[in-house]
Amino acid sequence: MLKISKKADYALMALQHIAAVQFGDVTPGRVVNTKEIAEEYNIPLELLAKVLQTLAKHALIESHNGPKGGYLLARRAHQITIAQILESIEGPLGITDCSHEKDGELCMQRENCHIRTPLLKVQDSIAQLLNNMTLQDMMGGTPLITIQSPAAQGVER
Amino acid sequence: MLKISKKADYALMALQHIAAVQFGDVTPGRVVNTKEIAEEYNIPLELLAKVLQTLAKHALIESHNGPKGGYLLARRAHQITIAQILESIEGPLGITDCSHEKDGELCMQRENCHIRTPLLKVQDSIAQLLNNMTLQDMMGGTPLITIQSPAAQGVER
DNA sequence: CTTAGTACGACCTTATTGATCGGAGATCAT
DNA sequence: ATGATCTCCGATCAATAAGGTCGTACTAAG
């Protein structure tokens, strides 16, 4: 519980990989295709493809068609937050059902519910945490590259 | 998707209610039965019953059988953390699948996975948050319960 | 115009969650 | 004791979401 989905997991791995290739020392600027990532991390190819398409639709990466095609980060790693990634894949994140309910459908226990307010506070804390963490912060012990980032916080390297 | 389940929601509501009755001004020390809570918050009776049984099994509340029976908080509100409640209902909480995997089954992408460590940090932060918040903290502006259902009981105690 | 790649939508399978049912056991009033 | 209420507990069902697959169309490089 309080668990992120596999698709979101895959998205994080893929983005980490793309970032590592793109800004790494070996072949910087190279595009990365779906198959390469799928094989590297043992992710089902078709599923990963859909995840990447979703990320592209949300403008976190950009796709290039045809042979020699593949994906590139749309922005730099420190400009992509973990929250953005998760929300691209799983929709707006909310601890509780009544977090962002439209006018029409409000939950049955709303009138007497005393736990909504405190729960929303918890949610805010988590959202804040995820919004302050970027893809850059996940680029710790990558074998491909050694990023010298002064601003990477909270991740051991 | 980082969401807590309905059962966990129900658990929180129920505990908040029990605490409010038990330590409130109106009828302090009174036991609370399943039906009362279910009706107050429009929760399916049978489902709530199971939630309460689970909470009792984890020693967060204690049950009293027979007529005039019901539930009582096993400890005081500030000694019950939100983390304890959630874990009672949904098992050990972990952001990612590989959080607490047994020796045998480790995830397919483990060897090349670069996101595990940073994710565990996120998880720790959330766990810390939930461990530092108690039931007491959810008892903010509780309008004290005003139930005097005929089915409930007489005036004594 | 062929080939290697993404794009996209429909579909299937499985796991989790939410909810229900039927009794067994406990307790209290009478 | 006995019956009326309660909780307890296991089994089960239904709904929904998650994970994964398939087929085809579209695009660009050689």
Tab-separated table of C-alpha atoms (C1' of nucleotides) in Angstrom:
chain	number	residue	atom	x	y	z
A	1	MET	CA	0.000	0.000	0.000
A	2	LEU	CA	1.112	3.536	-0.675
A	3	LYS	CA	2.890	1.811	-3.491
A	4	ILE	CA	3.803	3.178	-6.870
A	5	SER	CA	2.880	1.087	-9.890
A	6	LYS	CA	5.244	-0.931	-12.011
A	7	LYS	CA	4.614	1.355	-14.937
A	8	ALA	CA	5.791	4.278	-12.864
A	9	ASP	CA	8.814	2.240	-11.852
A	10	TYR	CA	9.596	1.568	-15.477
A	11	ALA	CA	9.192	5.237	-16.293
A	12	LEU	CA	11.731	6.170	-13.652
A	13	MET	CA	14.226	3.590	-14.838
A	14	ALA	CA	13.807	4.619	-18.441
A	15	LEU	CA	14.210	8.298	-17.733
A	16	GLN	CA	17.217	7.646	-15.572
A	17	HIS	CA	18.747	5.657	-18.393
A	18	ILE	CA	17.999	8.218	-21.061
A	19	ALA	CA	19.435	10.956	-18.907
A	20	ALA	CA	22.552	8.911	-18.255
A	21	VAL	CA	23.141	8.323	-21.945
A	22	GLN	CA	22.272	11.802	-23.038
A	23	PHE	CA	24.442	13.666	-20.595
A	24	GLY	CA	27.034	10.988	-20.038
A	25	ASP	CA	30.607	10.829	-21.196
A	26	VAL	CA	30.362	7.901	-23.566
A	27	THR	CA	27.992	8.910	-26.316
A	28	PRO	CA	26.407	12.155	-25.282
A	29	GLY	CA	23.398	13.306	-27.251
A	30	ARG	CA	22.601	9.862	-28.581
A	31	VAL	CA	18.947	8.919	-28.866
A	32	VAL	CA	17.788	5.856	-26.997
A	33	ASN	CA	15.249	3.455	-28.377
A	34	THR	CA	12.701	1.370	-26.553
A	35	LYS	CA	14.350	-1.951	-27.188
A	36	GLU	CA	17.627	-0.887	-25.657
A	37	ILE	CA	15.981	0.066	-22.389
A	38	ALA	CA	13.742	-2.983	-22.321
A	39	GLU	CA	16.682	-5.325	-22.674
A	40	GLU	CA	18.873	-3.497	-20.220
A	41	TYR	CA	16.330	-3.710	-17.423
A	42	ASN	CA	14.287	-6.766	-18.379
A	43	ILE	CA	11.131	-4.794	-18.962
A	44	PRO	CA	8.415	-6.149	-21.298
A	45	LEU	CA	8.999	-4.299	-24.535
A	46	GLU	CA	5.424	-3.478	-25.467
A	47	LEU	CA	4.587	-2.231	-22.032
A	48	LEU	CA	7.625	-0.010	-21.859
A	49	ALA	CA	6.704	1.378	-25.268
A	50	LYS	CA	3.388	2.533	-23.932
A	51	VAL	CA	5.002	4.088	-20.912
A	52	LEU	CA	7.413	6.026	-23.107
A	53	GLN	CA	4.597	7.167	-25.354
A	54	THR	CA	2.785	8.485	-22.342
A	55	LEU	CA	5.862	10.327	-21.173
A	56	ALA	CA	6.274	11.803	-24.629
A	57	LYS	CA	2.658	12.931	-24.667
A	58	HIS	CA	3.285	14.749	-21.418
A	59	ALA	CA	6.336	16.393	-22.937
A	60	LEU	CA	8.878	14.908	-20.566
A	61	ILE	CA	10.715	13.306	-23.452
A	62	GLU	CA	10.546	13.834	-27.181
A	63	SER	CA	10.266	11.052	-29.707
A	64	HIS	CA	12.006	10.716	-33.053
A	65	ASN	CA	10.511	8.417	-35.627
A	66	GLY	CA	12.042	6.173	-38.193
A	67	PRO	CA	15.296	4.223	-38.227
A	68	LYS	CA	17.862	5.675	-35.856
A	69	GLY	CA	14.911	7.031	-33.987
A	70	GLY	CA	14.334	6.957	-30.279
A	71	TYR	CA	13.799	9.203	-27.301
A	72	LEU	CA	15.478	12.233	-25.823
A	73	LEU	CA	14.867	14.170	-22.659
A	74	ALA	CA	12.755	17.197	-23.405
A	75	ARG	CA	14.385	19.175	-20.611
A	76	ARG	CA	17.438	18.805	-18.496
A	77	ALA	CA	17.377	16.319	-15.665
A	78	HIS	CA	17.198	18.837	-12.878
A	79	GLN	CA	14.096	20.359	-14.449
A	80	ILE	CA	12.109	17.147	-14.334
A	81	THR	CA	10.609	16.421	-10.943
A	82	ILE	CA	9.659	13.021	-9.636
A	83	ALA	CA	6.149	14.295	-9.099
A	84	GLN	CA	5.845	15.181	-12.765
A	85	ILE	CA	6.940	11.725	-13.789
A	86	LEU	CA	4.555	9.936	-11.456
A	87	GLU	CA	1.642	12.137	-12.396
A	88	SER	CA	2.288	11.591	-16.087
A	89	ILE	CA	1.889	7.889	-15.616
A	90	GLU	CA	-0.638	7.563	-12.842
A	91	GLY	CA	-2.634	10.741	-13.055
A	92	PRO	CA	-2.882	13.327	-10.314
A	93	LEU	CA	-1.615	11.827	-7.098
A	94	GLY	CA	-3.802	11.868	-4.064
A	95	ILE	CA	-3.597	9.972	-0.808
A	96	THR	CA	-7.317	9.872	-0.397
A	97	ASP	CA	-10.251	9.547	-2.756
A	98	CYS	CA	-11.754	12.841	-1.744
A	99	SER	CA	-8.587	14.727	-2.606
A	100	HIS	CA	-9.751	16.165	-5.850
A	101	GLU	CA	-13.324	15.193	-6.290
A	102	LYS	CA	-15.478	17.104	-8.681
A	103	ASP	CA	-18.538	18.875	-7.494
A	104	GLY	CA	-20.904	16.136	-8.463
A	105	GLU	CA	-19.431	13.125	-6.770
A	106	LEU	CA	-18.540	13.616	-3.182
A	107	CYS	CA	-17.968	10.721	-0.929
A	108	MET	CA	-20.702	9.239	1.172
A	109	GLN	CA	-19.067	9.972	4.482
A	110	ARG	CA	-18.195	13.536	3.686
A	111	GLU	CA	-20.610	15.280	6.001
A	112	ASN	CA	-19.323	13.657	9.138
A	113	CYS	CA	-15.779	13.056	8.019
A	114	HIS	CA	-13.260	14.369	10.503
A	115	ILE	CA	-10.171	12.919	8.948
A	116	ARG	CA	-10.184	14.721	5.641
A	117	THR	CA	-8.299	17.794	6.741
A	118	PRO	CA	-5.425	16.029	8.492
A	119	LEU	CA	-5.121	13.608	5.602
A	120	LEU	CA	-4.818	16.438	3.149
A	121	LYS	CA	-1.930	17.733	5.209
A	122	VAL	CA	-0.147	14.429	4.909
A	123	GLN	CA	-0.777	14.509	1.213
A	124	ASP	CA	0.685	17.973	0.901
A	125	SER	CA	3.827	16.874	2.662
A	126	ILE	CA	4.317	14.003	0.291
A	127	ALA	CA	3.569	16.121	-2.751
A	128	GLN	CA	6.096	18.639	-1.577
A	129	LEU	CA	8.684	15.939	-1.155
A	130	LEU	CA	8.156	14.636	-4.664
A	131	ASN	CA	8.084	18.076	-6.179
A	132	ASN	CA	11.417	18.967	-4.665
A	133	MET	CA	13.141	15.886	-5.958
A	134	THR	CA	14.246	15.814	-9.569
A	135	LEU	CA	15.519	13.250	-11.993
A	136	GLN	CA	18.937	14.722	-11.402
A	137	ASP	CA	18.741	13.597	-7.792
A	138	MET	CA	18.290	10.007	-8.896
A	139	MET	CA	21.472	9.955	-10.922
A	140	GLY	CA	23.552	8.549	-8.144
A	141	GLY	CA	25.715	5.532	-8.784
A	142	THR	CA	25.317	5.187	-12.490
A	143	PRO	CA	28.077	3.188	-14.090
A	144	LEU	CA	27.758	5.116	-17.317
A	145	ILE	CA	28.466	8.537	-16.022
A	146	THR	CA	29.746	10.604	-13.184
A	147	ILE	CA	27.753	13.735	-12.919
A	148	GLN	CA	29.371	16.430	-10.896
A	149	SER	CA	26.347	18.146	-9.525
A	150	PRO	CA	26.699	20.548	-6.655
A	151	ALA	CA	22.963	20.675	-6.174
A	152	ALA	CA	22.091	17.035	-5.875
A	153	GLN	CA	20.647	16.658	-2.444
A	154	GLY	CA	19.411	13.817	-0.370
A	155	VAL	CA	20.938	11.106	-2.492
A	156	GLU	CA	24.111	9.402	-1.608
A	157	ARG	CA	26.572	8.907	-4.326
B	1	MET	CA	-1.016	5.140	-7.210
B	2	LEU	CA	0.134	6.365	-3.828
B	3	LYS	CA	-3.396	6.058	-2.520
B	4	ILE	CA	-4.575	4.594	0.735
B	5	SER	CA	-7.350	2.029	0.550
B	6	LYS	CA	-10.939	2.506	1.595
B	7	LYS	CA	-10.473	0.055	4.406
B	8	ALA	CA	-7.665	2.168	5.777
B	9	ASP	CA	-9.901	5.186	5.448
B	10	TYR	CA	-12.604	3.431	7.398
B	11	ALA	CA	-10.105	2.448	10.042
B	12	LEU	CA	-9.058	6.041	10.517
B	13	MET	CA	-12.627	7.270	10.751
B	14	ALA	CA	-13.560	4.566	13.191
B	15	LEU	CA	-10.592	5.183	15.446
B	16	GLN	CA	-11.174	8.887	15.378
B	17	HIS	CA	-14.758	8.285	16.377
B	18	ILE	CA	-13.923	5.880	19.144
B	19	ALA	CA	-11.337	8.251	20.511
B	20	ALA	CA	-13.782	11.130	20.398
B	21	VAL	CA	-16.386	9.188	22.344
B	22	GLN	CA	-13.983	7.673	24.798
B	23	PHE	CA	-12.194	10.839	25.745
B	24	GLY	CA	-14.968	13.286	24.927
B	25	ASP	CA	-17.140	15.205	27.318
B	26	VAL	CA	-20.482	13.654	26.574
B	27	THR	CA	-20.220	10.018	27.526
B	28	PRO	CA	-16.597	9.343	28.335
B	29	GLY	CA	-15.567	5.753	28.653
B	30	ARG	CA	-18.527	4.444	26.722
B	31	VAL	CA	-17.890	1.519	24.405
B	32	VAL	CA	-18.728	1.958	20.746
B	33	ASN	CA	-20.223	-0.765	18.620
B	34	THR	CA	-19.807	-1.403	14.935
B	35	LYS	CA	-23.301	-0.423	13.951
B	36	GLU	CA	-23.025	3.009	15.464
B	37	ILE	CA	-19.938	3.846	13.472
B	38	ALA	CA	-21.268	2.336	10.273
B	39	GLU	CA	-24.420	4.421	10.425
B	40	GLU	CA	-22.671	7.608	11.383
B	41	TYR	CA	-20.316	7.493	8.432
B	42	ASN	CA	-22.292	5.453	5.888
B	43	ILE	CA	-19.829	2.601	5.899
B	44	PRO	CA	-20.965	-0.916	4.919
B	45	LEU	CA	-21.499	-2.651	8.220
B	46	GLU	CA	-19.904	-5.983	7.441
B	47	LEU	CA	-16.834	-4.422	5.953
B	48	LEU	CA	-16.315	-2.119	8.873
B	49	ALA	CA	-16.683	-5.073	11.196
B	50	LYS	CA	-13.764	-6.756	9.544
B	51	VAL	CA	-11.687	-3.633	9.723
B	52	LEU	CA	-12.346	-3.322	13.426
B	53	GLN	CA	-11.539	-6.979	13.979
B	54	THR	CA	-8.249	-6.458	12.249
B	55	LEU	CA	-7.475	-3.456	14.386
B	56	ALA	CA	-8.341	-5.472	17.474
B	57	LYS	CA	-6.061	-8.274	16.366
B	58	HIS	CA	-3.242	-5.777	16.116
B	59	ALA	CA	-4.042	-4.530	19.600
B	60	LEU	CA	-4.952	-1.011	18.629
B	61	ILE	CA	-8.404	-1.428	20.094
B	62	GLU	CA	-9.922	-3.986	22.407
B	63	SER	CA	-13.207	-5.694	21.829
B	64	HIS	CA	-15.916	-6.554	24.322
B	65	ASN	CA	-18.386	-9.219	23.420
B	66	GLY	CA	-22.044	-9.670	24.084
B	67	PRO	CA	-24.849	-7.151	24.447
B	68	LYS	CA	-23.561	-3.757	25.503
B	69	GLY	CA	-20.359	-4.826	23.880
B	70	GLY	CA	-18.201	-2.839	21.538
B	71	TYR	CA	-14.760	-1.402	21.111
B	72	LEU	CA	-12.387	0.690	23.160
B	73	LEU	CA	-9.042	2.223	22.382
B	74	ALA	CA	-6.299	-0.030	23.684
B	75	ARG	CA	-3.975	2.919	24.284
B	76	ARG	CA	-4.359	6.637	24.449
B	77	ALA	CA	-4.743	8.535	21.224
B	78	HIS	CA	-1.300	10.075	21.246
B	79	GLN	CA	0.258	6.626	21.507
B	80	ILE	CA	-1.296	5.368	18.304
B	81	THR	CA	0.529	6.449	15.183
B	82	ILE	CA	-0.973	6.754	11.750
B	83	ALA	CA	1.682	4.393	10.477
B	84	GLN	CA	0.561	1.725	12.941
B	85	ILE	CA	-3.019	2.059	11.792
B	86	LEU	CA	-2.187	1.860	8.111
B	87	GLU	CA	0.151	-1.060	8.575
B	88	SER	CA	-2.433	-2.942	10.587
B	89	ILE	CA	-4.838	-2.779	7.698
B	90	GLU	CA	-2.629	-2.910	4.649
B	91	GLY	CA	0.499	-4.641	5.812
B	92	PRO	CA	3.986	-3.175	5.850
B	93	LEU	CA	4.057	-0.071	3.744
B	94	GLY	CA	6.546	0.294	0.951
B	95	ILE	CA	6.711	2.662	-1.978
B	96	THR	CA	8.339	0.101	-4.198
B	97	ASP	CA	8.048	-3.632	-4.626
B	98	CYS	CA	11.665	-4.235	-3.820
B	99	SER	CA	11.363	-2.518	-0.452
B	100	HIS	CA	11.203	-5.613	1.638
B	101	GLU	CA	11.694	-8.537	-0.620
B	102	LYS	CA	12.670	-11.830	0.840
B	103	ASP	CA	15.884	-13.475	-0.187
B	104	GLY	CA	14.343	-15.691	-2.775
B	105	GLU	CA	12.370	-13.326	-4.892
B	106	LEU	CA	14.235	-10.316	-6.071
B	107	CYS	CA	13.003	-8.252	-8.921
B	108	MET	CA	14.071	-8.873	-12.453
B	109	GLN	CA	15.677	-5.512	-12.966
B	110	ARG	CA	17.597	-5.525	-9.750
B	111	GLU	CA	21.086	-5.868	-11.123
B	112	ASN	CA	20.948	-2.774	-13.261
B	113	CYS	CA	18.486	-0.812	-11.191
B	114	HIS	CA	19.725	2.644	-10.379
B	115	ILE	CA	16.592	3.994	-8.858
B	116	ARG	CA	16.272	1.722	-5.870
B	117	THR	CA	18.393	3.700	-3.466
B	118	PRO	CA	16.800	7.077	-4.075
B	119	LEU	CA	13.353	5.531	-3.921
B	120	LEU	CA	14.103	4.010	-0.565
B	121	LYS	CA	14.972	7.450	0.684
B	122	VAL	CA	11.629	8.764	-0.405
B	123	GLN	CA	10.030	5.867	1.357
B	124	ASP	CA	11.874	6.591	4.544
B	125	SER	CA	10.710	10.159	4.483
B	126	ILE	CA	7.115	9.126	4.156
B	127	ALA	CA	7.432	6.464	6.834
B	128	GLN	CA	8.936	9.024	9.158
B	129	LEU	CA	6.075	11.380	8.486
B	130	LEU	CA	3.477	8.758	9.279
B	131	ASN	CA	5.295	7.555	12.345
B	132	ASN	CA	5.424	11.012	13.812
B	133	MET	CA	1.726	11.619	13.393
B	134	THR	CA	-0.659	10.137	15.918
B	135	LEU	CA	-4.358	9.660	16.239
B	136	GLN	CA	-4.299	12.557	18.628
B	137	ASP	CA	-3.162	14.798	15.816
B	138	MET	CA	-6.269	13.941	13.866
B	139	MET	CA	-8.560	15.018	16.674
B	140	GLY	CA	-8.576	18.618	15.662
B	141	GLY	CA	-11.940	20.313	15.552
B	142	THR	CA	-14.019	17.340	16.325
B	143	PRO	CA	-17.563	18.352	16.874
B	144	LEU	CA	-18.379	16.104	19.757
B	145	ILE	CA	-20.553	13.267	18.833
B	146	THR	CA	-24.227	13.688	19.286
B	147	ILE	CA	-25.609	10.237	18.946
B	148	GLN	CA	-28.366	9.037	21.138
B	149	SER	CA	-29.702	6.326	18.935
B	150	PRO	CA	-32.519	4.327	20.489
B	151	ALA	CA	-30.820	1.147	19.378
B	152	ALA	CA	-27.673	2.205	21.126
B	153	GLN	CA	-28.463	1.925	24.778
B	154	GLY	CA	-29.871	3.463	27.885
B	155	VAL	CA	-28.625	6.451	29.788
B	156	GLU	CA	-26.366	4.799	32.290
B	157	ARG	CA	-22.576	4.916	32.288
C	1	DC	C1'	10.432	1.309	-51.546
C	2	DT	C1'	12.204	-1.207	-47.975
C	3	DT	C1'	13.449	-1.247	-43.275
C	4	DA	C1'	13.671	0.065	-38.463
C	5	DG	C1'	11.645	2.546	-35.545
C	6	DT	C1'	7.536	4.992	-32.978
C	7	DA	C1'	2.215	5.671	-32.429
C	8	DC	C1'	-2.006	3.979	-31.047
C	9	DG	C1'	-5.941	1.460	-29.900
C	10	DA	C1'	-8.167	-2.835	-28.729
C	11	DC	C1'	-7.838	-6.665	-25.986
C	12	DC	C1'	-6.759	-10.261	-22.476
C	13	DT	C1'	-5.132	-11.878	-17.871
C	14	DT	C1'	-4.334	-11.540	-13.225
C	15	DA	C1'	-4.124	-9.277	-8.651
C	16	DT	C1'	-6.099	-6.327	-5.483
C	17	DT	C1'	-9.797	-4.165	-3.391
C	18	DG	C1'	-14.386	-3.682	-1.822
C	19	DA	C1'	-18.244	-5.922	-0.190
C	20	DT	C1'	-21.341	-9.963	1.343
C	21	DC	C1'	-22.876	-14.213	3.676
C	22	DG	C1'	-23.385	-17.708	7.280
C	23	DG	C1'	-22.578	-19.399	11.159
C	24	DA	C1'	-19.948	-19.955	15.921
C	25	DG	C1'	-18.922	-18.110	20.353
C	26	DA	C1'	-19.550	-14.707	24.140
C	27	DT	C1'	-22.215	-11.999	27.322
C	28	DC	C1'	-26.009	-9.994	29.654
C	29	DA	C1'	-30.965	-9.593	31.255
C	30	DT	C1'	-34.599	-12.018	32.622
D	1	DA	C1'	-31.126	-21.901	31.913
D	2	DT	C1'	-32.570	-19.448	27.826
D	3	DG	C1'	-33.062	-16.224	24.452
D	4	DA	C1'	-31.610	-11.847	22.503
D	5	DT	C1'	-27.783	-9.324	21.153
D	6	DC	C1'	-23.520	-8.682	20.205
D	7	DT	C1'	-18.661	-9.686	18.335
D	8	DC	C1'	-15.721	-13.046	15.897
D	9	DC	C1'	-14.049	-15.385	11.865
D	10	DG	C1'	-13.690	-17.806	7.687
D	11	DA	C1'	-15.247	-18.308	3.010
D	12	DT	C1'	-16.746	-16.258	-0.974
D	13	DC	C1'	-18.186	-13.070	-4.644
D	14	DA	C1'	-17.998	-8.893	-7.578
D	15	DA	C1'	-15.809	-4.799	-9.280
D	16	DT	C1'	-11.970	-2.463	-10.578
D	17	DA	C1'	-7.346	-1.540	-11.542
D	18	DA	C1'	-2.821	-3.169	-12.963
D	19	DG	C1'	0.115	-5.630	-15.892
D	20	DG	C1'	0.920	-7.326	-20.190
D	21	DT	C1'	-0.064	-8.579	-25.336
D	22	DC	C1'	-1.355	-8.019	-30.275
D	23	DG	C1'	-2.113	-5.941	-34.709
D	24	DT	C1'	-1.804	-2.285	-37.513
D	25	DA	C1'	-0.808	2.318	-39.077
D	26	DC	C1'	2.402	5.926	-39.612
D	27	DT	C1'	7.362	8.096	-40.290
D	28	DA	C1'	11.791	8.845	-41.572
D	29	DA	C1'	16.490	7.153	-43.048
D	30	DG	C1'	19.098	4.759	-46.379
